[in-house]
Short mmCIF file of C-alpha atoms in Angstrom, two decimals:
data_model
loop_
_atom_site.label_atom_id
_atom_site.label_comp_id
_atom_site.label_asym_id
_atom_site.label_seq_id
_atom_site.Cartn_x
_atom_site.Cartn_y
_atom_site.Cartn_z
CA MET A 253 6.79 -8.39 5.04
CA ASP A 254 9.52 -8.14 7.70
CA TRP A 255 7.53 -7.49 10.88
CA ASN A 256 10.43 -7.66 13.35
CA GLY A 257 13.20 -6.05 11.28
CA ASP A 258 15.51 -9.06 11.12
CA GLY A 259 15.78 -9.02 7.33
CA MET A 260 13.50 -12.03 6.77
CA ASP A 261 9.92 -12.02 5.52
CA ASP A 262 7.29 -12.99 8.09
CA ILE A 263 3.57 -13.72 7.68
CA ILE A 264 0.62 -12.06 9.41
CA VAL A 265 -2.73 -13.68 8.69
CA GLY A 266 -6.35 -13.22 9.77
CA ASP A 267 -8.87 -16.00 10.40
CA ARG A 268 -12.57 -16.77 10.47
CA ASN A 269 -12.79 -16.16 14.23
CA GLY A 270 -11.55 -12.58 14.03
CA PHE A 271 -8.03 -13.10 15.36
CA VAL A 272 -4.71 -12.14 13.75
CA THR A 273 -1.74 -14.55 13.99
CA TYR A 274 1.94 -13.69 13.56
CA PHE A 275 4.25 -16.30 12.01
CA GLU A 276 7.90 -15.35 12.48
CA ARG A 277 10.46 -16.54 9.94
CA THR A 278 13.44 -18.09 11.70
CA GLY A 279 15.42 -19.31 8.69
CA PRO A 280 15.75 -19.11 4.89
CA GLY A 281 13.53 -22.10 4.08
CA VAL A 282 9.89 -21.89 3.06
CA ASP A 283 8.96 -23.93 6.14
CA ASP A 284 11.09 -21.94 8.60
CA LEU A 285 8.10 -20.23 10.20
CA THR A 286 7.19 -20.26 13.89
CA SER A 287 3.77 -19.21 15.14
CA GLN A 288 3.94 -16.51 17.78
CA GLY A 289 0.23 -16.89 18.49
CA HIS A 290 -2.55 -14.32 18.29
CA MET A 291 -1.37 -10.73 18.11
CA ALA A 292 -2.33 -8.40 20.96
CA ALA A 293 -2.76 -4.67 21.58
CA SER A 294 -1.95 -3.34 25.06
CA GLY A 295 -1.89 -6.91 26.35
CA THR A 296 -5.33 -7.82 24.97
CA VAL A 297 -5.67 -10.24 22.06
CA ILE A 298 -6.88 -8.49 18.92
CA ASP A 299 -10.40 -9.72 18.11
CA VAL A 300 -12.40 -7.96 15.39
CA GLY A 301 -15.34 -10.37 15.55
CA ASN A 302 -15.19 -12.53 12.42
CA ASN A 303 -13.20 -12.78 9.20
CA SER A 304 -10.26 -10.59 10.16
CA ALA A 305 -8.45 -9.22 7.09
CA PRO A 306 -5.14 -7.60 8.12
CA VAL A 307 -2.83 -5.53 5.96
CA VAL A 308 0.59 -4.30 7.12
CA VAL A 309 1.64 -0.76 6.18
CA ASP A 310 3.53 2.19 7.62
CA TRP A 311 0.37 4.28 7.88
CA ASN A 312 1.84 7.45 9.43
CA ASN A 313 5.33 7.35 7.85
CA ASP A 314 7.19 7.02 11.17
CA GLY A 315 9.28 4.10 9.88
CA LEU A 316 7.27 1.51 11.85
CA LEU A 317 4.84 -1.04 10.42
CA ASP A 318 1.21 -0.66 11.52
CA LEU A 319 -1.87 -2.88 11.18
CA LEU A 320 -5.04 -2.12 9.26
CA ILE A 321 -7.72 -4.78 9.86
CA GLY A 322 -10.99 -5.37 8.04
CA ASN A 323 -13.71 -7.69 9.34
CA GLU A 324 -17.09 -9.24 8.63
CA SER A 325 -19.45 -6.91 10.47
CA SER A 326 -20.71 -3.86 8.60
CA SER A 327 -21.01 -2.08 11.96
CA GLN A 328 -17.41 -2.66 13.07
CA GLY A 329 -15.50 -0.52 10.59
CA ILE A 330 -11.83 -0.87 9.62
CA ARG A 331 -9.48 -0.73 12.57
CA LEU A 332 -6.11 1.01 12.49
CA TYR A 333 -3.58 -0.23 15.07
CA LEU A 334 -0.51 2.02 15.27
CA ASN A 335 2.91 0.69 16.20
CA SER A 336 4.50 2.55 19.11
CA GLY A 337 7.53 0.28 19.51
CA THR A 338 10.66 0.04 17.40
CA THR A 339 11.60 -1.55 14.10
CA THR A 340 12.88 -4.69 15.84
CA ASN A 341 10.36 -4.70 18.69
CA PRO A 342 6.89 -3.73 17.39
CA ILE A 343 4.39 -2.76 20.10
CA ILE A 344 0.71 -2.39 19.21
CA THR A 345 -1.31 -0.33 21.68
CA THR A 346 -4.43 1.67 20.84
CA TRP A 347 -6.62 1.59 17.75
CA SER A 348 -9.10 3.81 15.91
CA TYR A 349 -11.52 3.46 13.00
CA ILE A 350 -10.63 4.64 9.50
CA GLN A 351 -13.09 7.32 8.45
CA ASN A 352 -14.49 8.73 5.23
CA SER A 353 -15.90 12.28 5.43
CA GLY A 354 -16.07 12.01 9.22
CA SER A 355 -17.89 8.65 9.36
CA ASN A 356 -16.46 5.18 9.94
CA ILE A 357 -15.96 3.14 6.77
CA ASN A 358 -18.36 0.21 7.22
CA ARG A 359 -18.55 -2.53 4.60
CA TYR A 360 -19.68 -6.12 5.08
CA ARG A 361 -16.77 -8.60 4.97
CA CYS A 362 -14.41 -5.85 3.84
CA CYS A 363 -10.86 -6.69 2.78
CA PRO A 364 -8.73 -3.51 2.69
CA GLN A 365 -5.49 -2.89 0.84
CA VAL A 366 -3.28 0.21 0.73
CA TYR A 367 -1.62 1.44 -2.47
CA ASP A 368 -0.87 4.71 -4.26
CA MET A 369 -3.40 4.16 -7.04
CA ASN A 370 -3.15 7.53 -8.79
CA GLY A 371 0.59 8.11 -8.56
CA ASP A 372 0.43 11.28 -6.46
CA GLY A 373 2.81 9.93 -3.79
CA LYS A 374 0.06 9.33 -1.20
CA LYS A 375 -1.32 6.01 0.01
CA ASP A 376 -4.91 5.35 -1.03
CA LEU A 377 -7.38 2.78 0.31
CA ILE A 378 -8.84 -0.02 -1.82
CA MET A 379 -11.20 -2.73 -0.59
CA GLY A 380 -13.30 -5.65 -1.67
CA GLU A 381 -16.46 -6.69 0.14
CA SER A 382 -19.23 -9.29 0.13
CA ASN A 383 -21.13 -7.73 -2.80
CA ALA A 384 -18.08 -8.54 -4.99
CA GLN A 385 -17.30 -4.98 -6.00
CA ILE A 386 -14.00 -3.22 -5.31
CA TYR A 387 -14.00 0.33 -3.95
CA TYR A 388 -11.35 3.03 -4.25
CA TYR A 389 -10.94 5.75 -1.61
CA GLU A 390 -8.58 8.48 -2.82
CA ASN A 391 -6.35 9.98 -0.15
CA THR A 392 -7.19 13.68 0.05
CA GLY A 393 -4.90 14.24 3.04
CA SER A 394 -1.15 13.65 3.08
CA ASP A 395 0.91 10.47 2.85
CA ALA A 396 1.73 10.69 6.58
CA ALA A 397 -1.85 11.56 7.59
CA PRO A 398 -4.26 9.93 5.13
CA ALA A 399 -7.79 11.34 4.89
CA PHE A 400 -10.73 10.30 2.72
CA SER A 401 -13.74 12.27 1.48
CA GLY A 402 -15.43 9.97 -1.03
CA TYR A 403 -15.12 6.74 -2.96
CA GLU A 404 -15.92 5.11 -6.27
CA ALA A 405 -16.30 1.57 -7.57
CA ILE A 406 -13.36 0.44 -9.70
CA GLN A 407 -14.51 -0.32 -13.24
CA SER A 408 -13.57 -2.72 -16.01
CA ALA A 409 -14.79 -2.18 -19.58
CA GLY A 410 -16.99 0.70 -18.41
CA SER A 411 -18.83 -1.17 -15.64
CA PRO A 412 -18.05 -1.74 -11.95
CA LEU A 413 -16.15 -4.95 -11.30
CA ASP A 414 -18.56 -7.72 -10.33
CA LEU A 415 -17.05 -10.99 -9.14
CA TYR A 416 -20.39 -12.49 -8.03
CA ALA A 417 -19.61 -12.44 -4.29
CA GLY A 418 -16.86 -12.16 -1.68
CA SER A 419 -14.12 -10.26 -3.50
CA ARG A 420 -10.68 -10.41 -1.89
CA LEU A 421 -7.86 -8.55 -3.57
CA TRP A 422 -4.21 -7.64 -3.84
CA VAL A 423 -2.87 -4.56 -5.63
CA ASP A 424 0.52 -4.71 -7.32
CA ASP A 425 2.28 -3.89 -10.56
CA TRP A 426 1.66 -7.36 -12.04
CA ASN A 427 3.33 -6.74 -15.40
CA GLY A 428 6.05 -4.31 -14.27
CA ASN A 429 4.88 -1.36 -16.36
CA GLY A 430 4.61 1.08 -13.45
CA TYR A 431 0.82 0.98 -13.03
CA PRO A 432 -1.20 -0.72 -10.27
CA ASP A 433 -2.99 -3.89 -11.33
CA ILE A 434 -5.53 -5.86 -9.28
CA LEU A 435 -5.58 -9.56 -8.45
CA ALA A 436 -8.93 -10.58 -6.99
CA SER A 437 -10.48 -13.82 -5.82
CA ASP A 438 -14.19 -14.59 -5.62
CA TYR A 439 -16.67 -16.79 -3.77
CA ASN A 440 -16.37 -19.54 -6.40
CA GLY A 441 -12.63 -19.94 -5.87
CA TYR A 442 -11.37 -18.23 -9.02
CA VAL A 443 -8.59 -15.64 -9.18
CA HIS A 444 -8.93 -12.77 -11.65
CA VAL A 445 -6.24 -10.39 -12.91
CA PHE A 446 -7.30 -6.88 -13.94
CA MET A 447 -4.59 -4.94 -15.76
CA ALA A 448 -4.46 -1.16 -15.38
CA ASN A 449 -5.10 0.84 -18.53
CA PRO A 450 -4.45 4.49 -17.56
CA THR A 451 -6.39 7.06 -19.54
CA GLY A 452 -4.90 10.25 -18.08
CA VAL A 453 -2.80 11.76 -15.34
CA ALA A 454 -3.55 11.87 -11.64
CA ARG A 455 -5.65 14.80 -10.46
CA GLY A 456 -2.79 16.25 -8.41
CA THR A 457 -0.11 15.98 -11.09
CA THR A 458 -1.71 17.76 -14.05
CA ALA A 459 0.07 21.06 -13.38
CA GLN A 460 3.38 19.30 -12.90
CA VAL A 461 3.15 17.61 -16.28
CA GLN A 462 2.28 20.91 -17.94
CA THR A 463 5.31 22.67 -16.48
CA GLY A 464 7.65 19.87 -17.53
CA PHE A 465 8.80 18.78 -14.06
CA ALA A 466 8.96 14.97 -14.08
CA VAL A 467 10.87 11.93 -12.87
CA THR A 468 11.23 8.78 -14.96
CA PRO A 469 13.28 5.59 -14.53
CA ALA A 470 16.41 5.37 -16.68
CA ALA A 471 15.84 1.61 -16.67
CA ASN A 472 12.80 -0.27 -15.44
CA PRO A 473 13.19 -2.91 -14.03
CA ALA A 474 16.36 -1.70 -12.31
CA GLN A 475 19.26 -3.72 -10.91
CA GLY A 476 21.80 -2.66 -8.27
CA ASP A 477 20.99 1.05 -8.33
CA LEU A 478 17.92 3.17 -9.00
CA ASN A 479 18.89 5.50 -11.83
CA ILE A 480 16.32 8.27 -12.08
CA ILE A 481 16.03 10.91 -14.78
CA VAL A 482 14.79 14.25 -13.43
CA GLN A 483 13.39 16.79 -15.87
CA ALA A 484 13.41 20.25 -14.29
CA PRO A 485 13.34 23.14 -16.77
CA GLN A 486 13.90 25.73 -14.02
CA GLY A 487 16.81 23.90 -12.35
CA GLY A 488 17.16 24.47 -8.60
CA ASN A 489 17.21 21.99 -5.74
CA ILE A 490 15.32 18.72 -5.63
CA GLU A 491 14.48 16.25 -2.86
CA LEU A 492 13.95 12.62 -3.81
CA LYS A 493 12.23 10.14 -1.49
CA VAL A 494 11.86 6.43 -2.18
CA TYR A 495 9.10 4.37 -0.53
CA ASP A 496 8.67 0.60 -0.54
CA SER A 497 5.36 -1.20 -1.16
CA ALA A 498 4.49 -0.96 2.56
CA GLY A 499 4.83 2.83 2.44
CA ARG A 500 8.09 2.97 4.38
CA LEU A 501 10.68 5.60 3.49
CA VAL A 502 13.79 3.65 2.43
CA ALA A 503 15.99 6.31 0.81
CA THR A 504 16.32 10.07 0.40
CA GLU A 505 18.51 12.18 -1.82
CA ASP A 506 18.98 15.96 -2.06
CA ALA A 507 20.55 17.35 -5.20
CA GLY A 508 21.10 20.59 -7.07
CA LEU A 509 19.86 20.66 -10.65
CA SER A 510 21.80 22.67 -13.18
CA GLN A 511 20.48 21.20 -16.41
CA ARG A 512 17.10 20.52 -17.96
CA SER A 513 17.63 16.75 -17.69
CA ASN A 514 19.54 15.25 -14.78
CA MET A 515 20.48 11.72 -13.75
CA ILE A 516 20.32 10.89 -10.03
CA THR A 517 21.52 7.52 -8.76
CA ILE A 518 20.31 5.97 -5.52
CA ASP A 519 22.18 3.01 -4.10
CA ALA A 520 19.70 0.12 -3.87
CA GLY A 521 22.16 -2.42 -2.51
CA SER A 522 20.30 -2.76 0.79
CA MET A 523 16.81 -2.77 -0.77
CA ALA A 524 14.79 -5.93 -1.32
CA THR A 525 13.44 -6.74 -4.78
CA GLY A 526 9.99 -5.31 -5.41
CA VAL A 527 8.09 -2.19 -6.46
CA TYR A 528 9.15 1.24 -5.19
CA THR A 529 7.59 4.69 -5.48
CA VAL A 530 9.89 7.65 -6.15
CA VAL A 531 8.59 11.06 -5.03
CA ALA A 532 10.41 14.18 -6.24
CA ALA A 533 9.80 17.67 -4.88
CA THR A 534 11.17 21.05 -5.89
CA GLY A 535 9.62 24.23 -4.59
CA THR A 536 5.85 23.69 -4.63
CA GLU A 537 5.92 20.99 -7.31
CA ILE A 538 5.75 17.24 -6.67
CA THR A 539 5.90 14.39 -9.17
CA THR A 540 6.25 10.63 -8.84
CA CYS A 541 7.13 7.45 -10.68
CA ARG A 542 7.28 3.76 -9.84
CA MET A 543 10.27 1.49 -10.29
CA VAL A 544 10.71 -2.26 -10.11
CA LEU A 545 13.92 -3.54 -8.50
CA THR A 546 15.12 -7.01 -9.49
CA ASP A 547 18.06 -9.22 -8.56
#
C-alpha cells in the first residue's frame, strides 16, 4: 500500500491502545521503514479506544486513499476517515461512522476489510469479530458511494464459519482463479484458508449473462498488458475501467465494438503486480471480471 504516492509500499498498522501508526518506506529493502508516529485527523491523534484495525481503501473513488478503522468497543462503530489532500500529501480531516440500514455498524472487536465479493464492480464490506464469525455486507449503493442494507454470515460447508474466537481476516484471490478467498486467523494463533466455490452469478449480473454481454481475460495471470475479450452481441461503444485492490481507478479505455467478440488491450506497464477488477459498461449493461497481473 503506497500511502504517499512515491511508488514504494508503506505500512499502516493499528495497535492495542487504539492508535494507528504510519511506517513510511524510504528504500527498497525490507527494513527500509521509518515510523512517522501516530496518524492524526485535523491535528488530533486518531484514537478509537482499543484494538484499532485499519484498512486502506479509496472509499469514494476520488483517487485518494482513505482509512476505515474498526475497534474493540461494540458501541464505537467503524470509522471512515476521508482523505482531503493529494496523492503525495494525504490529509485526514473529519470522520463518520459506516452505517447499515441507517444505523451504525457495531460489532465487538471488529476487523473490517473491503472487497468486491460478488463481482458486480462495487466494493463490499467484510468483517470478523470476537465471536469468530465473518460477516458480509453487500454494497447496495454505488462503488463511489457505498451503502448497506443487510448482512449475512459467510458459510463453509453449509454452516457459518466458526473459528472459536477473535477472527481476523484478509480477502484476496489466493489461488489466482478470479474469485475472492478468505485468509483468517483465530484466538489460538492458527491461520485458516477458505477457498471460494462460486455456485452462481452475482445478483446484479444475471441479466447481463443472459444477454451475452461479458468480459473475460484473454490470459490470466497476465504479463505486460491486460488483454481483455469483450463479448457484445449488439456492438456499440464500451467503456472499460480497471481498479486495483484498494479500489483506485488505474486505467480507462473507450472503444467502439463492431464484432461479437472483441479484444481490447490495456497497457499495464505502470501497474504493480496484483489483482485488478475490470468493469465494462455499454448502454445500461455492466459486467466485470478479475485479472491477476504478474511480473
